[in-house]
Rosetta silent file (secondary structure, phi, psi, omega in degrees, C-alpha in Angstrom):
SEQUENCE: XXXXXXXXXXXXXXXXXXXXXXXXXXXXXXXXXXXXXXXXXXXXXXXXXXXXXXXXXXXXXXXXXXXXXXXXXXXXXXXXXXXXXXXXXXXXXXXXXXXXXXXXXXXXXXXXXXXXXXXXXXXXXXXXXXXXXXXXXXXXXXXXXXXXXXXXX
SCORE:     score description
SCORE:     0.000 S_00000001
   1 L     0.000  -44.798 -179.420   -1.844   87.295    9.095 S_00000001
   2 H   -64.798  -36.480  178.675   -4.940   87.527    6.923 S_00000001
   3 H   -66.032  -38.365  178.985   -2.851   86.869    3.802 S_00000001
   4 H   -63.631  -44.979  178.994   -1.412   83.691    5.351 S_00000001
   5 H   -63.178  -44.426  177.831   -4.869   82.332    6.178 S_00000001
   6 H   -60.376  -43.710  179.967   -6.099   83.207    2.698 S_00000001
   7 H   -62.771  -44.197  179.022   -3.025   81.510    1.160 S_00000001
   8 H   -63.809  -45.440  178.921   -3.520   78.345    3.251 S_00000001
   9 H   -63.847  -39.002  178.047   -7.219   78.167    2.401 S_00000001
  10 H   -63.041  -43.527  178.906   -6.454   78.731   -1.266 S_00000001
  11 H   -64.511  -42.537  176.980   -3.885   75.892   -1.254 S_00000001
  12 H   -60.394  -45.304  178.519   -6.326   73.546    0.503 S_00000001
  13 H   -61.234  -42.916 -179.135   -9.008   74.384   -2.023 S_00000001
  14 H   -62.994  -45.145 -178.205   -6.574   73.855   -4.874 S_00000001
  15 H   -70.414  -41.368 -178.672   -5.415   70.446   -3.610 S_00000001
  16 H   -77.108  -32.563 -179.588   -8.864   69.103   -2.737 S_00000001
  17 H   -72.846  -28.586 -178.137  -10.544   70.516   -5.821 S_00000001
  18 L   -97.831    2.825 -179.407   -7.996   69.003   -8.182 S_00000001
  19 L   -65.014  143.849  179.589   -7.846   65.611   -6.487 S_00000001
  20 L   -70.832  126.785  179.124   -8.580   62.695   -8.767 S_00000001
  21 L   -96.540  127.951 -179.982  -12.046   61.386   -8.162 S_00000001
  22 L   -95.002  118.454  178.754  -12.478   57.637   -8.543 S_00000001
  23 L  -122.454  147.229  175.795  -15.822   56.748  -10.046 S_00000001
  24 L   -67.889  143.528 -179.317  -17.180   53.411  -11.091 S_00000001
  25 L   -93.160   20.091 -176.921  -17.303   53.013  -14.860 S_00000001
  26 L  -145.288  163.314 -179.764  -20.553   51.127  -14.679 S_00000001
  27 L   -98.534  144.164  179.585  -24.124   51.481  -13.543 S_00000001
  28 L   -94.107   24.419 -178.944  -25.519   49.479  -10.649 S_00000001
  29 L   -84.258   68.541 -177.279  -28.932   49.178  -12.312 S_00000001
  30 E  -131.317  130.665  176.945  -28.965   45.382  -12.091 S_00000001
  31 E  -128.826  148.140  179.801  -31.664   43.225  -10.499 S_00000001
  32 E   -74.649  131.099  174.708  -31.881   39.486   -9.991 S_00000001
  33 E  -102.224  -47.454  176.115  -34.450   37.698  -12.162 S_00000001
  34 E  -154.366  143.235  178.964  -33.641   34.075  -11.339 S_00000001
  35 E  -112.532   89.746 -173.434  -30.960   32.232   -9.438 S_00000001
  36 L   -74.441  154.504 -176.976  -30.839   28.890  -11.227 S_00000001
  37 L   -85.385   -2.414 -179.160  -29.506   25.761   -9.559 S_00000001
  38 L   -95.647   16.744  178.197  -27.358   24.806  -12.542 S_00000001
  39 L    88.009   12.193  177.539  -24.726   27.482  -11.834 S_00000001
  40 E  -116.478  162.868  179.828  -26.334   30.197  -13.927 S_00000001
  41 E  -143.223  138.215  175.390  -28.047   33.435  -12.990 S_00000001
  42 E  -109.957  127.164  179.645  -30.396   35.691  -14.942 S_00000001
  43 E  -123.400  151.354  174.035  -30.263   39.416  -14.228 S_00000001
  44 E  -104.491  131.404 -172.046  -32.188   42.359  -15.640 S_00000001
  45 E  -142.072  146.735  172.600  -29.986   45.293  -16.509 S_00000001
  46 E   -86.040  142.351  175.165  -30.196   48.710  -18.153 S_00000001
  47 E  -128.858  142.135 -177.187  -27.879   49.382  -21.065 S_00000001
  48 E  -119.426  138.714  178.857  -27.018   52.760  -22.560 S_00000001
  49 L   170.624  172.230 -178.133  -25.877   53.518  -26.091 S_00000001
  50 L   -83.423  -17.279  178.145  -26.843   54.967  -29.472 S_00000001
  51 L  -142.234  171.560 -176.136  -27.840   51.599  -30.948 S_00000001
  52 H   -57.780  -46.718 -175.724  -28.956   48.169  -29.750 S_00000001
  53 H   -62.341  -43.470  179.110  -25.513   46.537  -29.950 S_00000001
  54 H   -65.114  -42.034 -179.336  -23.784   49.287  -27.954 S_00000001
  55 H   -67.825  -39.694  177.427  -26.545   49.306  -25.338 S_00000001
  56 H   -64.582  -43.235  178.410  -26.510   45.497  -24.979 S_00000001
  57 H   -61.094  -41.303  177.475  -22.726   45.554  -24.609 S_00000001
  58 H   -64.176  -41.781  178.399  -23.034   48.258  -21.940 S_00000001
  59 H   -63.255  -41.368  178.770  -25.694   46.218  -20.087 S_00000001
  60 H   -63.532  -43.154  178.233  -23.462   43.123  -20.148 S_00000001
  61 H   -62.897  -42.405  178.317  -20.527   45.110  -18.776 S_00000001
  62 H   -61.438  -45.182 -178.395  -22.748   46.565  -16.045 S_00000001
  63 H   -62.381  -48.911  179.768  -24.056   43.134  -15.053 S_00000001
  64 H   -64.008  -40.462 -179.757  -20.604   41.545  -14.845 S_00000001
  65 H   -62.697  -42.202  178.973  -19.162   44.550  -12.993 S_00000001
  66 H   -64.266  -44.440  179.346  -21.886   44.448  -10.359 S_00000001
  67 H   -64.829  -40.273 -178.700  -21.406   40.704   -9.815 S_00000001
  68 H   -71.774  -44.905 -166.820  -17.618   41.030   -9.675 S_00000001
  69 H  -111.844  -16.576 -177.233  -17.239   44.177   -7.574 S_00000001
  70 H  -119.332  -31.946 -172.562  -20.490   44.907   -5.719 S_00000001
  71 L    85.643  164.761 -177.208  -22.430   41.668   -5.286 S_00000001
  72 L  -132.969  109.262 -178.488  -26.143   41.241   -5.912 S_00000001
  73 L   -55.807  140.917  178.250  -28.563   41.075   -2.974 S_00000001
  74 L    86.347   -4.242 -179.113  -30.885   38.067   -2.979 S_00000001
  75 L  -110.345  176.712  174.795  -28.537   35.988   -5.123 S_00000001
  76 L   -69.708  -13.789  177.517  -25.826   33.474   -4.321 S_00000001
  77 L  -106.634   56.495  178.440  -23.413   36.367   -4.943 S_00000001
  78 L   -63.678  -32.145  175.741  -24.612   38.613   -2.108 S_00000001
  79 L  -107.824  152.969 -177.102  -20.973   39.615   -1.623 S_00000001
  80 L   -66.827  153.570  175.717  -18.722   40.480   -4.576 S_00000001
  81 L   -68.997  -36.081 -177.971  -16.487   37.871   -6.171 S_00000001
  82 L  -105.902  127.021 -175.776  -13.537   40.302   -6.069 S_00000001
  83 L   -65.215  -50.880 -173.504  -12.671   41.839   -2.699 S_00000001
  84 L  -126.001  104.885 -176.549  -11.032   45.079   -3.809 S_00000001
  85 H   -58.440  -49.954 -175.784  -11.994   46.439   -7.230 S_00000001
  86 H   -61.795  -48.242 -179.398   -9.302   49.112   -7.417 S_00000001
  87 H   -64.013  -43.212 -178.227   -6.469   46.819   -6.329 S_00000001
  88 H   -65.821  -42.610  179.134   -7.593   43.962   -8.574 S_00000001
  89 H   -65.848  -34.983  179.293   -7.929   46.169  -11.654 S_00000001
  90 H   -73.927  -33.282 -177.947   -4.482   47.664  -11.060 S_00000001
  91 H   -88.804  -13.535 -179.652   -2.766   44.311  -10.561 S_00000001
  92 L  -134.033   53.882 -174.070   -4.563   42.545  -13.454 S_00000001
  93 H   -63.798  -34.700 -178.835   -5.139   45.183  -16.163 S_00000001
  94 H   -66.083  -41.979  179.904   -4.779   42.756  -19.072 S_00000001
  95 H   -60.640  -48.662 -177.416   -7.429   40.401  -17.710 S_00000001
  96 H   -69.245  -33.477  176.112   -9.987   43.189  -17.224 S_00000001
  97 H   -63.907  -45.404  177.289   -9.203   44.750  -20.599 S_00000001
  98 H   -63.418  -40.916 -177.743   -9.855   41.386  -22.271 S_00000001
  99 H   -64.877  -48.621 -171.448  -12.985   40.840  -20.196 S_00000001
 100 H   -95.870  -27.018 -174.186  -14.633   44.205  -20.769 S_00000001
 101 L  -110.496  -28.876 -173.809  -13.176   45.539  -24.016 S_00000001
 102 L  -103.236   12.624  173.419  -12.049   42.577  -26.115 S_00000001
 103 L    84.415    5.917  179.690  -15.180   40.429  -25.882 S_00000001
 104 H   -64.934  -22.746  179.365  -13.910   37.801  -23.432 S_00000001
 105 H   -62.100  -23.938  179.740  -17.072   38.403  -21.364 S_00000001
 106 H   -64.195  -17.225  176.534  -19.049   36.550  -24.057 S_00000001
 107 H   -64.138  -31.216 -174.992  -17.499   33.348  -22.683 S_00000001
 108 L  -103.410  -17.055 -178.572  -19.685   33.694  -19.575 S_00000001
 109 E   -91.400  116.429 -175.797  -22.795   35.319  -21.043 S_00000001
 110 E   -85.431  -35.643  177.968  -25.163   32.654  -22.287 S_00000001
 111 E  -158.699  154.343  175.407  -27.917   34.921  -23.611 S_00000001
 112 E  -136.028  107.218 -177.330  -29.018   38.550  -23.780 S_00000001
 113 E  -108.057  121.437  179.705  -32.730   39.072  -24.393 S_00000001
 114 E   -71.428  125.664  179.830  -34.030   42.592  -25.032 S_00000001
 115 E   -97.644  -39.217 -178.966  -37.027   43.287  -22.786 S_00000001
 116 E  -128.667  135.113 -178.686  -37.601   46.930  -23.673 S_00000001
 117 E   -68.218  168.255  178.971  -36.607   48.583  -26.953 S_00000001
 118 E   -64.426  121.668  179.743  -34.127   51.432  -27.178 S_00000001
 119 E  -130.076  156.240  176.618  -35.820   54.623  -25.933 S_00000001
 120 E   -67.631  136.704 -179.083  -34.639   58.184  -25.289 S_00000001
 121 E  -154.617  113.628  176.909  -33.570   58.720  -21.685 S_00000001
 122 L    46.121   59.206  177.034  -31.765   61.787  -20.245 S_00000001
 123 L    65.011   18.295  174.394  -29.993   62.848  -23.462 S_00000001
 124 E  -145.635 -171.454  177.632  -29.039   59.275  -24.336 S_00000001
 125 E  -121.812  146.757 -175.033  -30.799   56.038  -25.264 S_00000001
 126 E  -138.989  145.475  170.845  -31.530   53.141  -22.950 S_00000001
 127 E  -136.257  167.033  179.140  -32.872   49.612  -23.194 S_00000001
 128 E  -114.697  133.810 -175.229  -33.580   46.821  -20.715 S_00000001
 129 E  -131.156  138.095  166.981  -31.977   43.409  -21.178 S_00000001
 130 E   -93.062  125.116 -175.961  -32.275   40.062  -19.401 S_00000001
 131 E  -120.015  126.400  176.690  -28.796   38.550  -19.285 S_00000001
 132 E  -100.321  123.123 -174.207  -28.087   34.923  -18.393 S_00000001
 133 E  -119.187  134.870  176.063  -24.593   34.476  -16.921 S_00000001
 134 E   -83.875   96.835 -175.411  -22.720   31.252  -16.223 S_00000001
 135 H   -68.666  -41.390 -179.243  -21.544   32.009  -12.674 S_00000001
 136 H   -60.104  -43.947  179.592  -19.671   28.708  -12.184 S_00000001
 137 H   -65.887  -41.345  178.153  -17.609   29.284  -15.323 S_00000001
 138 H   -61.626  -46.606 -179.570  -16.896   32.895  -14.348 S_00000001
 139 H   -62.033  -45.152  178.884  -15.754   31.873  -10.860 S_00000001
 140 H   -61.007  -40.936  179.722  -13.500   29.096  -12.251 S_00000001
 141 H   -65.379  -40.826  177.641  -11.946   31.519  -14.736 S_00000001
 142 H   -63.425  -38.881  177.655  -11.241   34.064  -11.995 S_00000001
 143 H   -67.613  -44.813 -179.078   -9.586   31.326   -9.918 S_00000001
 144 H   -61.047  -38.864 -179.590   -7.539   30.034  -12.864 S_00000001
 145 L   -88.208    8.038  176.318   -6.260   33.527  -13.642 S_00000001
 146 L    59.464   34.125  173.901   -5.510   34.117   -9.943 S_00000001
 147 L   -81.869  -39.040  175.349   -7.910   37.053   -9.688 S_00000001
 148 L  -127.892  160.619  176.534   -9.580   35.344   -6.711 S_00000001
 149 L   -82.763  154.221  175.418   -8.495   32.470   -4.480 S_00000001
 150 L   -66.615  143.282 -179.350  -10.073   29.052   -4.765 S_00000001
 151 L   -64.563  129.721  176.801  -12.835   28.523   -2.249 S_00000001
 152 L    90.375   -0.504 -179.765  -11.571   26.685    0.817 S_00000001
 153 L  -117.989    0.000    0.000   -7.838   27.268    0.208 S_00000001
């Protein structure tokens, strides 16, 4: 009897301990700086990397990811543009690969201004960037590529 209980507990531990954990590939360290009336938004974001270019790229990815999948309190995008991150990424892998890895995100990013230089932070380097994003263009592109539905339809 004791062996059966031990065996069951061991199997439960094995299955739960080896389960794939889904983690976001981005940081939510994004704050609203200005919500412009011309369809753009400026956010302040942390970026991590060994040099300025890598850290700026990381900050841009973080900013877009938060707007797409989490929403940004106090902005016109209080709720995320994309309802279900996991489902959307699985059904549109090419779009997200182009957006985050192949530089397509630069279509929507109007400027990236370094606020704080690259400094050591928890065994890596970090900088702070103000990023201006064309929200109207991003939303239209998501609608055109059928990532999200058009508003009102």
